[in-house]
Amino acid sequence: MRDFVYTALPGRVVFGTGTLDALPAEAERLGLARLLVLSTPEQQGQGNAVAERLGDRTAAVFAGATMHTPVEVTEEAMAVVRDRAIDGTVAIGGGSTIGLGKAIALRSDLPQIAVPTTYAGSEMTPIIGQTEHGRKTTQRSERVLPETVIYDVDLTTSLPVGLSATSGINAMAHAVEALYAEDRNPIIAIMAEEGIRSLAGALPRIKADPADAGARADALYGAWLCGTCLGAVGMALHHKLCHTLGGSFDLPHAQTHTIVLPHAVAYNAAAAPVAMTAIARALGAASAAQGLYDLAQALETPLALQDLGMPEDGIDRAADLAVENPYWNPRKLEHGAIRELIARAWTGERPAN
Ligand code: NAD
């Protein structure tokens, strides 16, 4: 076994069905009495329901969360924090809403309760991305790690099948890259393989029946494990590419991850054989890259970046950006091969063997 360093992150997880019932008790446990409830405009109904459930502990609702955590939106929410003497936040939603809770915590150190309703995994990470003047920057700080996470399977049944599939594969990408991370370790490898297995088994069942409670529970459990992987170790080519593509061409987050993942895995396959064996085993497939592509195809997710609106002349630009600032990856960053990877992802063909 290779030597390793493992840092466990603090955090309390309440997982199950109907667990939102535990919210008032969890708020009390943290000593919070003037909570700000956060949601997107689309999930304002759920935000209001949470506020009602918290009763006197709700001081305000802010339903302005949006993609990429724009600083202007955070400033608006911070004004509410100051005006209403807020002592903690409850974020109900996906990565965008949880990102707003983190942005508030970064500025105020207020305790956070996260109630995730997608599989993105942000609630388990000390990572925050923020956008200012059109530029998204990412930083790590334990200040932004939520104190308590309530996973309630019931809240995920409304996640549409398409978003369930792409959000689930987005989660799997965290576990995939954790298996070949520079700072990988055996504890995270166990979580990563189990996370991939759990999601790969659940997503086709969700497609067949979005109300399948068992499948929804398996997917959310897998998403938790995959989020933990993202929070614990560094990522590589796949995440870098998705960040670049998303930022440069304004592509949707989860779909971009879904399309790029099989190709990034194929690129790294020969350089990370142990990880590939674990991924393939978790997928029940002969090949990690082909297995991921087959899964996406079976789930009928978008397979081509061109279908997300990326222009063809963006392929060269993305390849240039991907090798511009060197970062760790199991295989050396080779401009030509990366360009080919992006070109395949753009047309939607199978990943290279
Ligand atoms: P999202 O939070 O943007 O949600 C997408 C849409 O789906 C929103 O309109 C939302 O209101 C809606 N939605 C969410 N849950 C729903 C449900 N159960 N039913 C119906 N509608 C629902 O999408 P996301 O993929 O969860 O998050 C993406 C964002 O999170 C990106 O900005 C990404 O960078 C960030 N992220 C950050 C980290 C991190 O560690 N910092 C990790 C993962 C993702």
XYZ file of C-alpha atoms and ligand atoms in Angstrom:
397
model
C 0.000 0.000 0.000
C 1.299 3.497 -0.789
C 1.683 5.997 2.059
C -1.168 8.444 2.481
C -2.591 11.335 4.470
C -6.290 11.365 5.330
C -8.041 14.413 6.791
C -11.593 13.803 8.027
C -13.850 16.844 7.683
C -16.301 17.678 10.470
C -20.017 17.522 9.736
C -23.219 15.871 10.878
C -25.379 13.936 8.410
C -29.011 13.037 8.952
C -30.049 10.636 6.176
C -33.349 8.997 5.363
C -36.958 9.398 4.351
C -38.979 12.164 5.967
C -35.834 13.447 7.695
C -36.842 17.062 7.056
C -38.994 16.545 10.169
C -35.736 16.691 12.133
C -34.969 20.234 10.929
C -36.294 22.173 13.968
C -34.425 19.830 16.340
C -31.248 20.167 14.274
C -31.570 23.974 14.382
C -32.009 23.802 18.131
C -28.992 21.523 18.452
C -26.910 24.274 16.804
C -28.555 26.911 19.016
C -30.042 28.759 16.033
C -33.097 30.946 16.583
C -33.073 33.481 13.691
C -32.643 31.501 10.514
C -32.489 32.686 6.931
C -34.012 30.115 4.553
C -32.401 30.050 1.090
C -33.759 28.699 -2.207
C -33.855 29.420 -5.924
C -36.936 31.212 -7.322
C -38.001 27.817 -8.787
C -37.897 26.178 -5.356
C -39.447 29.067 -3.428
C -42.427 26.849 -2.556
C -40.106 24.380 -0.832
C -38.289 27.272 0.838
C -41.548 28.636 2.224
C -42.563 25.181 3.461
C -39.245 24.898 5.309
C -39.743 28.368 6.802
C -43.164 27.343 8.040
C -41.816 24.151 9.533
C -39.219 26.165 11.453
C -41.922 28.469 12.831
C -40.497 31.156 15.126
C -36.983 30.159 14.222
C -37.445 31.598 10.706
C -36.392 35.237 10.510
C -36.528 35.555 6.698
C -36.677 33.724 3.369
C -34.367 34.647 0.482
C -35.391 32.916 -2.752
C -32.819 34.541 -5.042
C -30.173 31.812 -5.300
C -28.911 31.331 -8.846
C -26.236 29.492 -10.838
C -22.523 30.239 -10.318
C -23.000 32.181 -7.029
C -22.798 35.748 -8.369
C -21.317 38.127 -5.776
C -24.181 40.632 -6.316
C -26.744 38.049 -5.177
C -24.637 37.185 -2.122
C -24.437 40.892 -1.239
C -28.238 41.128 -1.430
C -28.559 38.147 0.916
C -25.904 39.628 3.238
C -28.054 42.767 3.593
C -30.872 40.543 4.865
C -28.425 38.799 7.219
C -27.500 42.155 8.749
C -30.998 43.706 8.775
C -32.712 40.685 10.312
C -29.942 39.720 12.774
C -29.666 36.272 11.201
C -27.763 33.651 13.240
C -27.711 30.770 10.731
C -28.879 29.623 7.285
C -30.897 26.728 5.901
C -30.229 26.106 2.203
C -32.791 23.892 0.467
C -31.889 23.054 -3.121
C -29.044 22.019 -5.373
C -25.465 23.206 -5.659
C -26.539 26.745 -6.544
C -28.535 27.293 -3.350
C -25.998 25.537 -1.155
C -23.352 27.716 -2.834
C -25.191 30.823 -1.640
C -25.244 29.468 1.930
C -21.505 28.878 1.666
C -20.889 32.375 0.287
C -22.755 33.821 3.294
C -20.730 31.603 5.664
C -17.491 32.744 4.030
C -18.361 36.353 4.868
C -20.039 35.833 8.243
C -19.001 32.410 9.592
C -22.711 31.746 10.272
C -23.592 28.064 10.851
C -25.300 26.317 7.943
C -27.840 23.552 7.626
C -27.873 22.196 4.060
C -30.846 20.296 2.675
C -29.729 19.024 -0.747
C -32.304 18.222 -3.409
C -29.915 17.225 -6.220
C -26.907 14.897 -6.362
C -24.238 17.592 -6.942
C -22.533 17.049 -3.561
C -21.551 20.632 -2.709
C -22.878 20.183 0.850
C -19.973 17.852 1.683
C -17.149 20.086 0.486
C -15.152 23.026 1.852
C -15.091 24.407 -1.712
C -16.814 27.564 -2.905
C -17.003 28.945 -6.424
C -18.110 32.565 -6.898
C -18.627 34.752 -9.942
C -17.645 38.397 -10.124
C -17.485 40.489 -13.316
C -18.215 37.315 -15.305
C -15.241 35.381 -13.847
C -15.740 32.344 -11.629
C -13.064 31.672 -9.037
C -12.910 28.781 -6.626
C -11.402 28.579 -3.158
C -11.244 26.133 -0.252
C -12.099 27.147 3.292
C -13.452 25.074 6.154
C -15.613 28.090 7.041
C -17.925 27.161 4.170
C -18.453 23.532 5.152
C -22.069 23.116 6.375
C -22.366 22.098 10.037
C -25.353 19.822 9.416
C -26.652 18.154 6.263
C -30.160 16.734 6.122
C -30.625 14.283 3.249
C -34.332 13.647 2.811
C -35.055 11.173 0.027
C -38.604 12.561 -0.297
C -37.228 15.893 -1.546
C -35.490 14.255 -4.507
C -38.512 12.577 -6.069
C -39.448 15.877 -7.755
C -36.060 16.052 -9.477
C -36.937 15.442 -13.165
C -35.565 12.222 -14.704
C -33.165 14.078 -17.033
C -31.684 16.189 -14.251
C -31.536 13.135 -11.968
C -29.432 11.332 -14.562
C -27.013 14.180 -15.270
C -26.789 15.247 -11.636
C -26.089 11.616 -10.692
C -23.325 11.265 -13.275
C -21.937 14.645 -12.135
C -21.677 13.066 -8.671
C -19.996 9.950 -10.070
C -17.362 12.179 -11.667
C -16.203 13.279 -8.203
C -15.690 9.650 -7.168
C -14.037 8.713 -10.463
C -11.388 11.413 -10.132
C -10.956 10.691 -6.401
C -9.822 7.179 -7.337
C -6.850 8.531 -9.295
C -6.284 11.763 -7.328
C -2.722 12.704 -6.492
C -3.654 12.670 -2.770
C -5.915 9.589 -3.002
C -6.191 7.337 0.013
C -7.799 3.960 0.770
C -10.663 5.368 2.883
C -11.841 7.682 0.124
C -11.341 4.884 -2.418
C -13.875 2.756 -0.513
C -16.388 5.615 -0.535
C -15.713 6.363 -4.204
C -16.301 2.832 -5.420
C -19.402 2.433 -3.286
C -20.701 5.828 -4.443
C -20.305 4.906 -8.114
C -21.908 1.494 -7.557
C -24.843 2.957 -5.687
C -25.572 5.631 -8.322
C -24.973 3.365 -11.324
C -27.489 0.909 -9.919
C -30.033 3.552 -8.972
C -30.154 5.849 -12.013
C -31.642 3.330 -14.488
C -34.270 2.428 -11.869
C -35.109 6.130 -11.449
C -35.478 6.456 -15.207
C -37.897 3.531 -15.223
C -39.846 4.906 -12.251
C -38.965 8.372 -10.891
C -41.048 7.664 -7.767
C -39.076 4.477 -6.870
C -38.232 5.319 -3.248
C -35.546 2.634 -2.948
C -33.750 3.866 -6.062
C -34.008 7.471 -4.891
C -32.476 6.489 -1.535
C -29.604 4.619 -3.217
C -28.910 7.581 -5.511
C -28.884 10.102 -2.658
C -26.647 7.834 -0.574
C -24.283 7.521 -3.540
C -24.341 11.284 -4.038
C -23.363 11.809 -0.400
C -20.389 9.452 -0.752
C -19.306 11.073 -4.018
C -19.597 14.562 -2.496
C -17.389 13.413 0.357
C -14.782 12.323 -2.202
C -14.857 15.759 -3.841
C -14.360 17.432 -0.464
C -11.515 15.163 0.581
C -9.063 14.942 -2.316
C -7.969 16.963 -5.334
C -9.579 16.591 -8.742
C -7.862 16.372 -12.150
C -8.406 16.713 -15.924
C -12.139 16.006 -15.974
C -13.080 18.706 -13.460
C -10.638 21.163 -14.994
C -12.125 20.590 -18.466
C -15.704 20.959 -17.249
C -14.820 24.159 -15.404
C -13.174 25.547 -18.545
C -15.988 24.485 -20.883
C -18.727 25.692 -18.537
C -17.056 29.052 -18.003
C -16.008 29.688 -21.615
C -19.198 28.618 -23.388
C -21.782 29.025 -20.614
C -22.672 25.321 -20.697
C -24.959 23.731 -18.077
C -23.004 22.168 -15.214
C -24.345 18.628 -14.792
C -24.851 17.948 -18.520
C -21.306 19.047 -19.311
C -19.937 16.658 -16.663
C -22.056 13.846 -18.071
C -20.758 14.306 -21.610
C -17.084 14.806 -20.775
C -16.645 12.081 -18.134
C -16.279 8.960 -20.361
C -13.770 10.807 -22.556
C -11.680 12.114 -19.650
C -11.630 8.598 -18.196
C -10.505 7.148 -21.537
C -7.710 9.742 -21.666
C -6.455 8.685 -18.211
C -7.145 4.944 -18.512
C -3.648 3.662 -19.217
C -2.111 5.929 -16.568
C -4.478 4.864 -13.766
C -5.141 1.115 -14.122
C -6.060 0.488 -10.465
C -8.685 3.245 -10.542
C -10.042 1.916 -13.864
C -10.506 -1.553 -12.388
C -12.425 -0.115 -9.425
C -14.649 2.071 -11.661
C -15.406 -0.801 -14.053
C -16.162 -3.122 -11.112
C -18.533 -0.530 -9.622
C -20.293 -0.108 -12.977
C -20.416 -3.842 -13.649
C -18.742 -3.109 -16.999
C -15.702 -4.425 -18.827
C -14.245 -0.939 -19.340
C -14.573 2.163 -17.155
C -14.812 4.658 -20.030
C -17.105 2.543 -22.236
C -19.231 1.639 -19.204
C -19.771 5.310 -18.365
C -20.696 6.070 -21.977
C -23.104 3.108 -22.046
C -24.734 4.325 -18.827
C -25.238 7.841 -20.213
C -26.632 6.385 -23.434
C -29.025 4.124 -21.531
C -30.187 7.105 -19.455
C -30.704 9.080 -22.695
C -28.701 12.057 -21.449
C -27.120 14.475 -23.922
C -23.953 12.904 -25.368
C -22.548 15.744 -27.464
C -21.261 19.169 -26.431
C -22.560 20.549 -29.748
C -26.081 19.778 -28.510
C -25.466 22.008 -25.475
C -24.662 24.890 -27.819
C -20.859 24.800 -27.815
C -19.514 26.168 -31.131
C -17.179 23.901 -33.136
C -14.426 26.512 -33.161
C -14.508 26.307 -29.372
C -12.732 22.928 -29.485
C -9.321 24.502 -30.131
C -9.887 27.260 -27.586
C -10.901 24.729 -24.915
C -7.846 22.565 -25.662
C -5.553 25.609 -25.343
C -7.147 26.602 -22.027
C -6.986 23.040 -20.673
C -3.193 22.950 -20.892
C -2.575 26.636 -20.115
C -2.055 26.378 -16.349
C -0.482 23.029 -15.496
C -2.188 20.946 -12.782
C -1.838 17.396 -11.594
C -3.300 14.587 -13.690
C -2.354 10.905 -13.791
C -1.434 11.266 -17.485
C 0.642 14.168 -18.719
C -1.407 16.931 -20.317
C -0.885 16.494 -24.064
C -2.446 19.190 -26.199
C -3.142 17.002 -29.243
C -4.760 14.174 -27.281
C -6.804 16.609 -25.208
C -8.010 18.312 -28.361
C -9.085 14.911 -29.678
C -10.865 14.157 -26.408
C -12.821 17.420 -26.631
C -13.580 16.857 -30.319
C -15.062 13.432 -29.525
C -17.118 14.908 -26.699
C -18.277 17.640 -29.072
C -19.604 15.186 -31.677
C -20.838 12.712 -29.060
C -19.043 9.636 -30.395
C -17.802 6.820 -28.163
C -14.694 7.502 -26.060
C -11.408 6.295 -27.510
C -10.313 2.790 -26.543
P -28.746 23.779 -9.345
O -28.609 23.928 -7.887
O -28.338 24.931 -10.200
O -30.248 23.356 -9.650
C -30.738 23.335 -10.983
C -32.232 23.637 -11.011
O -32.958 22.523 -10.477
C -32.614 24.842 -10.140
O -33.610 25.569 -10.786
C -33.173 24.200 -8.892
O -34.056 25.025 -8.193
C -33.831 22.958 -9.456
N -33.970 21.850 -8.505
C -33.059 21.427 -7.604
N -33.525 20.377 -6.925
C -34.771 20.112 -7.411
C -35.759 19.126 -7.112
N -35.555 18.165 -6.202
N -36.898 19.163 -7.798
C -37.124 20.095 -8.754
N -36.216 21.030 -9.101
C -35.045 21.044 -8.423
O -27.953 22.503 -9.902
P -26.831 21.562 -9.286
O -26.360 20.735 -10.407
O -27.305 20.923 -8.041
O -25.693 22.573 -8.839
C -24.813 23.155 -9.775
C -23.985 24.232 -9.125
O -23.382 23.750 -7.947
C -22.854 24.698 -10.018
O -22.736 26.106 -9.927
C -21.627 24.025 -9.425
O -20.450 24.729 -9.674
C -21.976 23.971 -7.984
N -21.296 22.875 -7.271
C -20.411 23.209 -6.315
C -19.750 22.226 -5.619
C -18.790 22.606 -4.543
O -18.228 21.732 -3.894
N -18.586 23.879 -4.288
C -19.999 20.880 -5.887
C -20.931 20.563 -6.877
C -21.583 21.574 -7.574
